Amino acid sequence: MDVSVQDEQRNDMNVSYEAASRRLPDGHPHGAIRHSRDLVKGMLESAPGNRGRAVTGDRAHDVMLVVSELVTNAYLHAGGAVEVWIGWQGDDLRVEVEDSSPRHPREPEDSLKGEGGGFGCQLIEALTDGWGVCATRTGRTGKAVYARFSFED
């Protein structure tokens, strides 16, 4: 079953973000997950967005878990993550994980869910304020899966 995520055009290239990105190492996903978490943790703690307030506690854990899930899924289902990007625009945080596959995320049939996984789409849906698929920022072949978190009061 196809996931009903927003497939948006890359129309935010002229939007001003406080952002950082990191090309991820080839090989085992654990290194890529660690590098992604380090980048995200730095952005959450320095809080260039969110009116200068650091993001901590449960919401920070939610962001870290979603990033880990997106990177893991890129390795499991799309041949590996290529780059992670995180950016603040006001009180909204957007995280993107780029991979080289044009194939969109798919939620597995219920009969295939279990100890081996299959709950990633539900997890991302529950922890974010929106997510979807868009073109890569770098212009490479493939896609970026993004997640958006709002920190409005």
mmCIF file of C-alpha atoms in Angstrom:
data_model
loop_
_atom_site.group_PDB
_atom_site.id
_atom_site.type_symbol
_atom_site.label_atom_id
_atom_site.label_comp_id
_atom_site.label_asym_id
_atom_site.label_seq_id
_atom_site.Cartn_x
_atom_site.Cartn_y
_atom_site.Cartn_z
ATOM 1 C CA MET A 1 0.000 0.000 0.000
ATOM 2 C CA ASP A 2 1.304 3.421 -0.856
ATOM 3 C CA VAL A 3 1.750 5.855 1.966
ATOM 4 C CA SER A 4 -0.377 8.931 1.595
ATOM 5 C CA VAL A 5 2.408 11.408 2.223
ATOM 6 C CA GLN A 6 2.684 14.795 0.677
ATOM 7 C CA ASP A 7 4.789 14.652 -2.472
ATOM 8 C CA GLU A 8 5.766 18.258 -2.746
ATOM 9 C CA GLN A 9 7.645 20.092 -5.404
ATOM 10 C CA ARG A 10 10.972 21.525 -4.370
ATOM 11 C CA ASN A 11 9.611 25.068 -3.985
ATOM 12 C CA ASP A 12 11.435 26.077 -0.814
ATOM 13 C CA MET A 13 14.868 26.647 -2.321
ATOM 14 C CA ASN A 14 14.505 30.429 -1.929
ATOM 15 C CA VAL A 15 13.130 30.209 1.611
ATOM 16 C CA SER A 16 15.488 31.388 4.318
ATOM 17 C CA TYR A 17 16.422 28.628 6.756
ATOM 18 C CA GLU A 18 18.971 28.414 9.537
ATOM 19 C CA ALA A 19 20.259 25.085 8.303
ATOM 20 C CA ALA A 20 23.002 22.510 8.342
ATOM 21 C CA SER A 21 23.635 19.395 6.299
ATOM 22 C CA ARG A 22 25.998 16.468 6.347
ATOM 23 C CA ARG A 23 26.942 13.968 3.687
ATOM 24 C CA LEU A 24 26.665 10.542 5.251
ATOM 25 C CA PRO A 25 29.364 7.871 5.182
ATOM 26 C CA ASP A 26 28.963 4.820 2.975
ATOM 27 C CA GLY A 27 28.751 1.442 4.581
ATOM 28 C CA HIS A 28 26.961 0.392 7.730
ATOM 29 C CA PRO A 29 23.920 2.430 8.748
ATOM 30 C CA HIS A 30 25.084 2.762 12.368
ATOM 31 C CA GLY A 31 27.740 5.306 11.371
ATOM 32 C CA ALA A 32 25.222 7.267 9.307
ATOM 33 C CA ILE A 33 22.713 7.234 12.154
ATOM 34 C CA ARG A 34 25.352 8.477 14.596
ATOM 35 C CA HIS A 35 26.433 11.297 12.240
ATOM 36 C CA SER A 36 22.788 12.274 11.652
ATOM 37 C CA ARG A 37 21.982 12.345 15.356
ATOM 38 C CA ASP A 38 25.070 14.466 16.070
ATOM 39 C CA LEU A 39 24.023 17.019 13.449
ATOM 40 C CA VAL A 40 20.438 17.144 14.703
ATOM 41 C CA LYS A 41 21.468 17.325 18.350
ATOM 42 C CA GLY A 42 23.683 20.306 17.600
ATOM 43 C CA MET A 43 20.838 22.134 15.836
ATOM 44 C CA LEU A 44 18.392 21.385 18.648
ATOM 45 C CA GLU A 45 20.789 22.564 21.334
ATOM 46 C CA SER A 46 21.969 25.709 19.543
ATOM 47 C CA ALA A 47 18.396 26.601 18.553
ATOM 48 C CA PRO A 48 19.032 29.090 15.740
ATOM 49 C CA GLY A 49 15.275 28.875 15.183
ATOM 50 C CA ASN A 50 12.552 28.370 17.779
ATOM 51 C CA ARG A 51 13.080 31.944 19.035
ATOM 52 C CA GLY A 52 16.496 30.998 20.382
ATOM 53 C CA ARG A 53 15.196 28.344 22.752
ATOM 54 C CA ALA A 54 16.957 24.993 22.809
ATOM 55 C CA VAL A 55 14.759 21.962 22.173
ATOM 56 C CA THR A 56 15.050 19.449 25.001
ATOM 57 C CA GLY A 57 13.113 16.671 26.658
ATOM 58 C CA ASP A 58 10.533 14.505 24.943
ATOM 59 C CA ARG A 59 10.265 16.660 21.819
ATOM 60 C CA ALA A 60 14.037 16.468 21.260
ATOM 61 C CA HIS A 61 13.829 12.694 21.669
ATOM 62 C CA ASP A 62 10.988 12.599 19.116
ATOM 63 C CA VAL A 63 13.118 14.454 16.561
ATOM 64 C CA MET A 64 16.110 12.175 17.188
ATOM 65 C CA LEU A 65 13.957 9.036 16.884
ATOM 66 C CA VAL A 66 12.397 10.203 13.613
ATOM 67 C CA VAL A 67 15.811 11.034 12.130
ATOM 68 C CA SER A 68 17.085 7.601 13.142
ATOM 69 C CA GLU A 69 14.042 5.990 11.542
ATOM 70 C CA LEU A 70 14.408 7.954 8.292
ATOM 71 C CA VAL A 71 18.113 7.097 7.972
ATOM 72 C CA THR A 72 17.496 3.429 8.835
ATOM 73 C CA ASN A 73 14.717 3.205 6.258
ATOM 74 C CA ALA A 74 16.942 4.776 3.615
ATOM 75 C CA TYR A 75 19.454 1.973 4.217
ATOM 76 C CA LEU A 76 16.888 -0.816 4.422
ATOM 77 C CA HIS A 77 14.689 0.193 1.508
ATOM 78 C CA ALA A 78 16.504 2.700 -0.712
ATOM 79 C CA GLY A 79 20.132 1.609 -0.967
ATOM 80 C CA GLY A 80 21.438 3.924 1.752
ATOM 81 C CA ALA A 81 21.120 7.478 2.935
ATOM 82 C CA VAL A 82 23.214 10.023 1.066
ATOM 83 C CA GLU A 83 22.754 13.224 3.028
ATOM 84 C CA VAL A 84 20.835 14.601 5.988
ATOM 85 C CA TRP A 85 19.656 18.218 6.122
ATOM 86 C CA ILE A 86 18.053 20.047 9.042
ATOM 87 C CA GLY A 87 16.723 23.570 9.017
ATOM 88 C CA TRP A 88 14.772 26.027 11.113
ATOM 89 C CA GLN A 89 12.300 28.489 9.654
ATOM 90 C CA GLY A 90 10.872 30.420 12.560
ATOM 91 C CA ASP A 91 9.316 27.909 14.944
ATOM 92 C CA ASP A 92 9.281 25.062 12.407
ATOM 93 C CA LEU A 93 12.028 22.494 12.150
ATOM 94 C CA ARG A 94 12.379 20.449 8.971
ATOM 95 C CA VAL A 95 14.579 17.389 8.627
ATOM 96 C CA GLU A 96 15.303 15.713 5.285
ATOM 97 C CA VAL A 97 17.080 12.457 4.553
ATOM 98 C CA GLU A 98 18.171 12.117 0.960
ATOM 99 C CA ASP A 99 18.688 8.780 -0.784
ATOM 100 C CA SER A 100 19.317 7.689 -4.358
ATOM 101 C CA SER A 101 16.079 5.761 -4.907
ATOM 102 C CA PRO A 102 13.079 7.345 -6.621
ATOM 103 C CA ARG A 103 10.786 4.825 -4.872
ATOM 104 C CA HIS A 104 8.468 6.374 -2.280
ATOM 105 C CA PRO A 105 8.019 4.939 1.206
ATOM 106 C CA ARG A 106 5.422 2.202 1.462
ATOM 107 C CA GLU A 107 3.670 1.005 4.547
ATOM 108 C CA PRO A 108 3.660 -2.811 4.551
ATOM 109 C CA GLU A 109 0.475 -4.827 4.726
ATOM 110 C CA ASP A 110 -0.602 -5.582 8.299
ATOM 111 C CA SER A 111 0.249 -9.255 7.853
ATOM 112 C CA LEU A 112 3.909 -8.319 7.235
ATOM 113 C CA LYS A 113 4.282 -6.181 10.361
ATOM 114 C CA GLY A 114 5.810 -7.717 13.438
ATOM 115 C CA GLU A 115 9.065 -8.329 15.249
ATOM 116 C CA GLY A 116 11.054 -7.439 12.134
ATOM 117 C CA GLY A 117 9.485 -4.000 11.868
ATOM 118 C CA GLY A 118 6.938 -2.435 9.584
ATOM 119 C CA PHE A 119 5.786 0.332 11.901
ATOM 120 C CA GLY A 120 8.042 3.171 10.711
ATOM 121 C CA CYS A 121 5.392 5.098 8.790
ATOM 122 C CA GLN A 122 3.046 4.993 11.773
ATOM 123 C CA LEU A 123 5.839 6.087 14.096
ATOM 124 C CA ILE A 124 6.773 9.044 11.891
ATOM 125 C CA GLU A 125 3.119 10.030 11.492
ATOM 126 C CA ALA A 126 2.600 9.979 15.265
ATOM 127 C CA LEU A 127 5.711 11.973 16.198
ATOM 128 C CA THR A 128 5.756 14.704 13.535
ATOM 129 C CA ASP A 129 3.578 17.576 12.426
ATOM 130 C CA GLY A 130 3.806 16.368 8.841
ATOM 131 C CA TRP A 131 6.053 14.378 6.566
ATOM 132 C CA GLY A 132 6.378 13.507 2.935
ATOM 133 C CA VAL A 133 8.625 13.129 -0.075
ATOM 134 C CA CYS A 134 10.236 15.827 -2.189
ATOM 135 C CA ALA A 135 13.036 16.253 -4.697
ATOM 136 C CA THR A 136 16.583 16.336 -3.385
ATOM 137 C CA ARG A 137 18.173 19.664 -2.437
ATOM 138 C CA THR A 138 21.376 18.666 -4.202
ATOM 139 C CA GLY A 139 19.763 17.864 -7.541
ATOM 140 C CA ARG A 140 20.940 14.250 -7.318
ATOM 141 C CA THR A 141 18.797 11.427 -8.583
ATOM 142 C CA GLY A 142 16.513 10.076 -5.906
ATOM 143 C CA LYS A 143 14.332 11.720 -3.307
ATOM 144 C CA ALA A 144 14.322 13.297 0.114
ATOM 145 C CA VAL A 145 11.967 12.101 2.813
ATOM 146 C CA TYR A 146 11.191 14.978 5.127
ATOM 147 C CA ALA A 147 9.639 15.407 8.546
ATOM 148 C CA ARG A 148 8.340 18.664 9.975
ATOM 149 C CA PHE A 149 8.106 19.611 13.635
ATOM 150 C CA SER A 150 6.313 22.731 14.855
ATOM 151 C CA PHE A 151 7.394 24.408 18.078
ATOM 152 C CA GLU A 152 4.757 27.149 18.255
ATOM 153 C CA ASP A 153 3.514 28.031 21.722
#
